[in-house]
Each structure stands twice: as C-alpha cells, then as structure tokens.
Amino acid sequence: MIEKKLRVAYYSKNKIAKTDDELMSDINRILVTSQRNNKSVGVTGALIFNRGVFAQVLEGPASAVERTFERIRFDMRHDHVTVLDSSPVEERSFKDWSMGFAGSEGVLSSKFEQIGGKGQFDAGCLTGNEMLNLLKQLTVSNELSDRAI
C-alpha cells in the first residue's frame, strides 16, 4: 500500500538570539541537518527565514512529514509554531529539494515587501497556499540559495 502524501505549511517565531554571523552559522547547521534528515525519510520542502521568522513548507509521506513537523514544534529555536495549512497532496511542489532555502532579510527584501512591511517577512499574513506559491515562485525564478539540495 502506498502511503498518502501530506503537505504542511507553517511559520514560527525565531528564538535564536545571536549576532548576525552566529545566527547565519546556526541557520547553515539547521539546513545541513534538515537536508540530511529529510532526504533519509523522503521529506522535501523549502524554507524562508529572516531574523524574526521561520516559514516552511514540508511535503512527503504523511508519517514522515508528521514526525519532522513534531521535531520542529518542540525545537527550542522555535516559538509560536503556527500551522497555515496541512492537507493531503497528490504531487509535491518541491520534489527535488530535500530542503530549499529562500534566504534571509537582505537577500529577498523585495519579495518580502509583497507580503509584509518594508523588508520584513510577515508569515502571519499568509495562507498556506500563499506561502506555497511564494516558495514555488522563488524556486522557479532561481532565487533559492545554492544551499538547496
């Protein structure tokens, strides 16, 4: 029996309180670990991050996505984890990305302005579909970081 695929779109408040260099070092470690872990369980997705917010879409086998999301919910680097959408899907939007990274504050400021205030990414004003579409737009326009694999 083939397991159903699930997509979860969420955002959370960043609790990593460090200098910019330390913060980016932590984000790099998160990406490397996520890429390795996600690949091993068949989870794909993409992440947007700025100093204040993580926003992410996870997709793949329902049980693997649920376990991955539960780890995120209890990760001390996240606060106020809010699900925008959780729904079954037929096809993945990020099938080739174990974890795509859509940058930080300065990198995608113009994109963030479309959904939030001046250069600030406000995931709380997005629906799950809007976040998904934003991440798809970023991947199609090749604006994702070279760290996405």
PDB file of C-alpha atoms in Angstrom:
ATOM      1  CA  MET A   1       0.000   0.000   0.000  1.00  0.00           C
ATOM      2  CA  ILE A   2       1.314   3.438  -0.962  1.00  0.00           C
ATOM      3  CA  GLU A   3       1.327   5.966   1.867  1.00  0.00           C
ATOM      4  CA  LYS A   4      -0.526   9.212   1.201  1.00  0.00           C
ATOM      5  CA  LYS A   5       1.481  12.387   0.781  1.00  0.00           C
ATOM      6  CA  LEU A   6       0.999  15.312   3.131  1.00  0.00           C
ATOM      7  CA  ARG A   7       1.937  18.978   2.865  1.00  0.00           C
ATOM      8  CA  VAL A   8       2.327  21.171   5.943  1.00  0.00           C
ATOM      9  CA  ALA A   9       2.873  24.930   5.675  1.00  0.00           C
ATOM     10  CA  TYR A  10       3.781  26.692   8.920  1.00  0.00           C
ATOM     11  CA  TYR A  11       5.636  29.603  10.415  1.00  0.00           C
ATOM     12  CA  SER A  12       7.273  30.138  13.769  1.00  0.00           C
ATOM     13  CA  LYS A  13       8.997  32.903  15.674  1.00  0.00           C
ATOM     14  CA  ASN A  14      12.786  32.632  15.715  1.00  0.00           C
ATOM     15  CA  LYS A  15      14.237  32.225  19.214  1.00  0.00           C
ATOM     16  CA  ILE A  16      17.891  32.204  18.118  1.00  0.00           C
ATOM     17  CA  ALA A  17      19.226  35.358  19.790  1.00  0.00           C
ATOM     18  CA  LYS A  18      22.738  35.827  18.484  1.00  0.00           C
ATOM     19  CA  THR A  19      24.863  38.121  16.367  1.00  0.00           C
ATOM     20  CA  ASP A  20      24.196  38.038  12.621  1.00  0.00           C
ATOM     21  CA  ASP A  21      27.253  35.851  11.971  1.00  0.00           C
ATOM     22  CA  GLU A  22      26.330  33.397  14.737  1.00  0.00           C
ATOM     23  CA  LEU A  23      22.740  33.344  13.523  1.00  0.00           C
ATOM     24  CA  MET A  24      23.731  32.503   9.945  1.00  0.00           C
ATOM     25  CA  SER A  25      26.090  29.829  11.237  1.00  0.00           C
ATOM     26  CA  ASP A  26      23.180  28.274  13.147  1.00  0.00           C
ATOM     27  CA  ILE A  27      20.936  28.514  10.064  1.00  0.00           C
ATOM     28  CA  ASN A  28      23.608  26.766   7.989  1.00  0.00           C
ATOM     29  CA  ARG A  29      23.749  23.948  10.557  1.00  0.00           C
ATOM     30  CA  ILE A  30      19.948  23.690  10.525  1.00  0.00           C
ATOM     31  CA  LEU A  31      19.971  23.441   6.724  1.00  0.00           C
ATOM     32  CA  VAL A  32      22.669  20.764   6.593  1.00  0.00           C
ATOM     33  CA  THR A  33      20.932  18.686   9.264  1.00  0.00           C
ATOM     34  CA  SER A  34      17.488  19.159   7.684  1.00  0.00           C
ATOM     35  CA  GLN A  35      18.736  18.227   4.238  1.00  0.00           C
ATOM     36  CA  ARG A  36      20.314  15.029   5.556  1.00  0.00           C
ATOM     37  CA  ASN A  37      17.358  14.053   7.756  1.00  0.00           C
ATOM     38  CA  ASN A  38      14.697  14.942   5.193  1.00  0.00           C
ATOM     39  CA  LYS A  39      16.413  13.031   2.414  1.00  0.00           C
ATOM     40  CA  SER A  40      16.626   9.901   4.564  1.00  0.00           C
ATOM     41  CA  VAL A  41      12.834   9.869   5.183  1.00  0.00           C
ATOM     42  CA  GLY A  42      11.634  11.219   1.832  1.00  0.00           C
ATOM     43  CA  VAL A  43      10.568  14.685   3.006  1.00  0.00           C
ATOM     44  CA  THR A  44      11.009  17.650   0.679  1.00  0.00           C
ATOM     45  CA  GLY A  45      10.274  21.347   1.049  1.00  0.00           C
ATOM     46  CA  ALA A  46      11.515  24.900   1.212  1.00  0.00           C
ATOM     47  CA  LEU A  47      12.273  27.416   3.953  1.00  0.00           C
ATOM     48  CA  ILE A  48      12.132  31.207   4.200  1.00  0.00           C
ATOM     49  CA  PHE A  49      13.923  32.805   7.117  1.00  0.00           C
ATOM     50  CA  ASN A  50      14.637  36.227   8.478  1.00  0.00           C
ATOM     51  CA  ARG A  51      15.792  37.375  11.878  1.00  0.00           C
ATOM     52  CA  GLY A  52      12.300  37.081  13.324  1.00  0.00           C
ATOM     53  CA  VAL A  53      10.529  34.270  11.498  1.00  0.00           C
ATOM     54  CA  PHE A  54      10.925  30.806  10.024  1.00  0.00           C
ATOM     55  CA  ALA A  55       8.332  29.873   7.383  1.00  0.00           C
ATOM     56  CA  GLN A  56       8.418  26.486   5.742  1.00  0.00           C
ATOM     57  CA  VAL A  57       6.584  24.023   3.554  1.00  0.00           C
ATOM     58  CA  LEU A  58       7.194  20.307   4.220  1.00  0.00           C
ATOM     59  CA  GLU A  59       5.849  17.556   1.974  1.00  0.00           C
ATOM     60  CA  GLY A  60       6.180  13.827   1.560  1.00  0.00           C
ATOM     61  CA  PRO A  61       4.902  10.614   3.128  1.00  0.00           C
ATOM     62  CA  ALA A  62       2.353  11.631   5.774  1.00  0.00           C
ATOM     63  CA  SER A  63       4.039   9.821   8.665  1.00  0.00           C
ATOM     64  CA  ALA A  64       7.481  11.271   7.818  1.00  0.00           C
ATOM     65  CA  VAL A  65       6.118  14.822   7.470  1.00  0.00           C
ATOM     66  CA  GLU A  66       4.252  14.491  10.775  1.00  0.00           C
ATOM     67  CA  ARG A  67       7.391  13.258  12.597  1.00  0.00           C
ATOM     68  CA  THR A  68       9.502  16.027  11.043  1.00  0.00           C
ATOM     69  CA  PHE A  69       6.965  18.676  11.985  1.00  0.00           C
ATOM     70  CA  GLU A  70       6.735  17.360  15.565  1.00  0.00           C
ATOM     71  CA  ARG A  71      10.533  17.716  15.932  1.00  0.00           C
ATOM     72  CA  ILE A  72      10.240  21.313  14.724  1.00  0.00           C
ATOM     73  CA  ARG A  73       7.355  22.072  17.106  1.00  0.00           C
ATOM     74  CA  PHE A  74       9.449  21.011  20.099  1.00  0.00           C
ATOM     75  CA  ASP A  75      12.729  22.554  18.896  1.00  0.00           C
ATOM     76  CA  MET A  76      13.729  25.286  21.350  1.00  0.00           C
ATOM     77  CA  ARG A  77      14.789  27.551  18.470  1.00  0.00           C
ATOM     78  CA  HIS A  78      11.113  27.961  17.505  1.00  0.00           C
ATOM     79  CA  ASP A  79       8.292  29.694  19.346  1.00  0.00           C
ATOM     80  CA  HIS A  80       4.619  30.160  18.482  1.00  0.00           C
ATOM     81  CA  VAL A  81       4.649  27.479  15.780  1.00  0.00           C
ATOM     82  CA  THR A  82       1.545  28.154  13.671  1.00  0.00           C
ATOM     83  CA  VAL A  83       0.189  25.798  11.004  1.00  0.00           C
ATOM     84  CA  LEU A  84      -1.177  27.669   7.990  1.00  0.00           C
ATOM     85  CA  ASP A  85      -2.224  24.522   6.148  1.00  0.00           C
ATOM     86  CA  SER A  86      -1.975  20.761   6.497  1.00  0.00           C
ATOM     87  CA  SER A  87      -3.513  18.776   3.676  1.00  0.00           C
ATOM     88  CA  PRO A  88      -3.065  15.663   1.574  1.00  0.00           C
ATOM     89  CA  VAL A  89      -1.475  16.200  -1.850  1.00  0.00           C
ATOM     90  CA  GLU A  90      -1.216  14.132  -4.997  1.00  0.00           C
ATOM     91  CA  GLU A  91       2.050  15.687  -6.161  1.00  0.00           C
ATOM     92  CA  ARG A  92       4.854  17.532  -4.430  1.00  0.00           C
ATOM     93  CA  SER A  93       5.772  21.073  -5.320  1.00  0.00           C
ATOM     94  CA  PHE A  94       9.397  20.625  -4.178  1.00  0.00           C
ATOM     95  CA  LYS A  95      10.051  17.030  -5.194  1.00  0.00           C
ATOM     96  CA  ASP A  96      13.740  17.666  -5.926  1.00  0.00           C
ATOM     97  CA  TRP A  97      14.525  19.718  -2.805  1.00  0.00           C
ATOM     98  CA  SER A  98      15.333  17.932   0.460  1.00  0.00           C
ATOM     99  CA  MET A  99      15.282  21.482   1.845  1.00  0.00           C
ATOM    100  CA  GLY A 100      15.408  24.626  -0.256  1.00  0.00           C
ATOM    101  CA  PHE A 101      16.443  27.830   1.477  1.00  0.00           C
ATOM    102  CA  ALA A 102      14.929  31.082   0.284  1.00  0.00           C
ATOM    103  CA  GLY A 103      17.320  33.412   2.008  1.00  0.00           C
ATOM    104  CA  SER A 104      17.330  35.912   4.797  1.00  0.00           C
ATOM    105  CA  GLU A 105      16.458  39.546   5.341  1.00  0.00           C
ATOM    106  CA  GLY A 106      18.618  41.382   2.820  1.00  0.00           C
ATOM    107  CA  VAL A 107      18.556  38.717   0.134  1.00  0.00           C
ATOM    108  CA  LEU A 108      14.873  38.725  -0.760  1.00  0.00           C
ATOM    109  CA  SER A 109      13.724  42.044   0.606  1.00  0.00           C
ATOM    110  CA  SER A 110      11.651  42.906  -2.475  1.00  0.00           C
ATOM    111  CA  LYS A 111       9.779  39.590  -2.288  1.00  0.00           C
ATOM    112  CA  PHE A 112       9.168  40.021   1.432  1.00  0.00           C
ATOM    113  CA  GLU A 113       7.707  43.502   0.807  1.00  0.00           C
ATOM    114  CA  GLN A 114       4.946  41.850  -1.230  1.00  0.00           C
ATOM    115  CA  ILE A 115       3.683  40.057   1.882  1.00  0.00           C
ATOM    116  CA  GLY A 116       4.795  42.215   4.749  1.00  0.00           C
ATOM    117  CA  GLY A 117       6.145  45.546   5.781  1.00  0.00           C
ATOM    118  CA  LYS A 118       9.252  47.234   4.492  1.00  0.00           C
ATOM    119  CA  GLY A 119      11.756  44.400   4.087  1.00  0.00           C
ATOM    120  CA  GLN A 120      10.197  42.369   6.890  1.00  0.00           C
ATOM    121  CA  PHE A 121       8.766  38.948   6.163  1.00  0.00           C
ATOM    122  CA  ASP A 122       5.402  38.594   7.915  1.00  0.00           C
ATOM    123  CA  ALA A 123       4.335  34.961   7.545  1.00  0.00           C
ATOM    124  CA  GLY A 124       1.294  35.606   9.697  1.00  0.00           C
ATOM    125  CA  CYS A 125      -0.403  37.428   6.852  1.00  0.00           C
ATOM    126  CA  LEU A 126      -0.090  34.421   4.507  1.00  0.00           C
ATOM    127  CA  THR A 127      -2.375  31.469   3.939  1.00  0.00           C
ATOM    128  CA  GLY A 128      -0.790  28.060   3.386  1.00  0.00           C
ATOM    129  CA  ASN A 129      -1.415  28.350  -0.368  1.00  0.00           C
ATOM    130  CA  GLU A 130       0.102  31.835  -0.498  1.00  0.00           C
ATOM    131  CA  MET A 131       3.249  30.601   1.244  1.00  0.00           C
ATOM    132  CA  LEU A 132       3.421  27.613  -1.089  1.00  0.00           C
ATOM    133  CA  ASN A 133       3.038  29.875  -4.123  1.00  0.00           C
ATOM    134  CA  LEU A 134       5.692  32.283  -2.855  1.00  0.00           C
ATOM    135  CA  LEU A 135       8.180  29.450  -2.343  1.00  0.00           C
ATOM    136  CA  LYS A 136       7.333  27.986  -5.766  1.00  0.00           C
ATOM    137  CA  GLN A 137       7.853  31.411  -7.347  1.00  0.00           C
ATOM    138  CA  LEU A 138      11.248  31.698  -5.666  1.00  0.00           C
ATOM    139  CA  THR A 139      12.341  28.280  -6.908  1.00  0.00           C
ATOM    140  CA  VAL A 140      11.133  28.929 -10.454  1.00  0.00           C
ATOM    141  CA  SER A 141      12.930  32.278 -10.591  1.00  0.00           C
ATOM    142  CA  ASN A 142      16.138  30.631  -9.331  1.00  0.00           C
ATOM    143  CA  GLU A 143      16.310  32.859  -6.289  1.00  0.00           C
ATOM    144  CA  LEU A 144      16.827  29.987  -3.889  1.00  0.00           C
ATOM    145  CA  SER A 145      20.226  29.769  -2.325  1.00  0.00           C
ATOM    146  CA  ASP A 146      22.809  27.358  -3.704  1.00  0.00           C
ATOM    147  CA  ARG A 147      22.448  25.549  -0.374  1.00  0.00           C
ATOM    148  CA  ALA A 148      19.189  23.973  -1.572  1.00  0.00           C
ATOM    149  CA  ILE A 149      19.620  20.316  -2.454  1.00  0.00           C
TER     150      ILE A 149
END
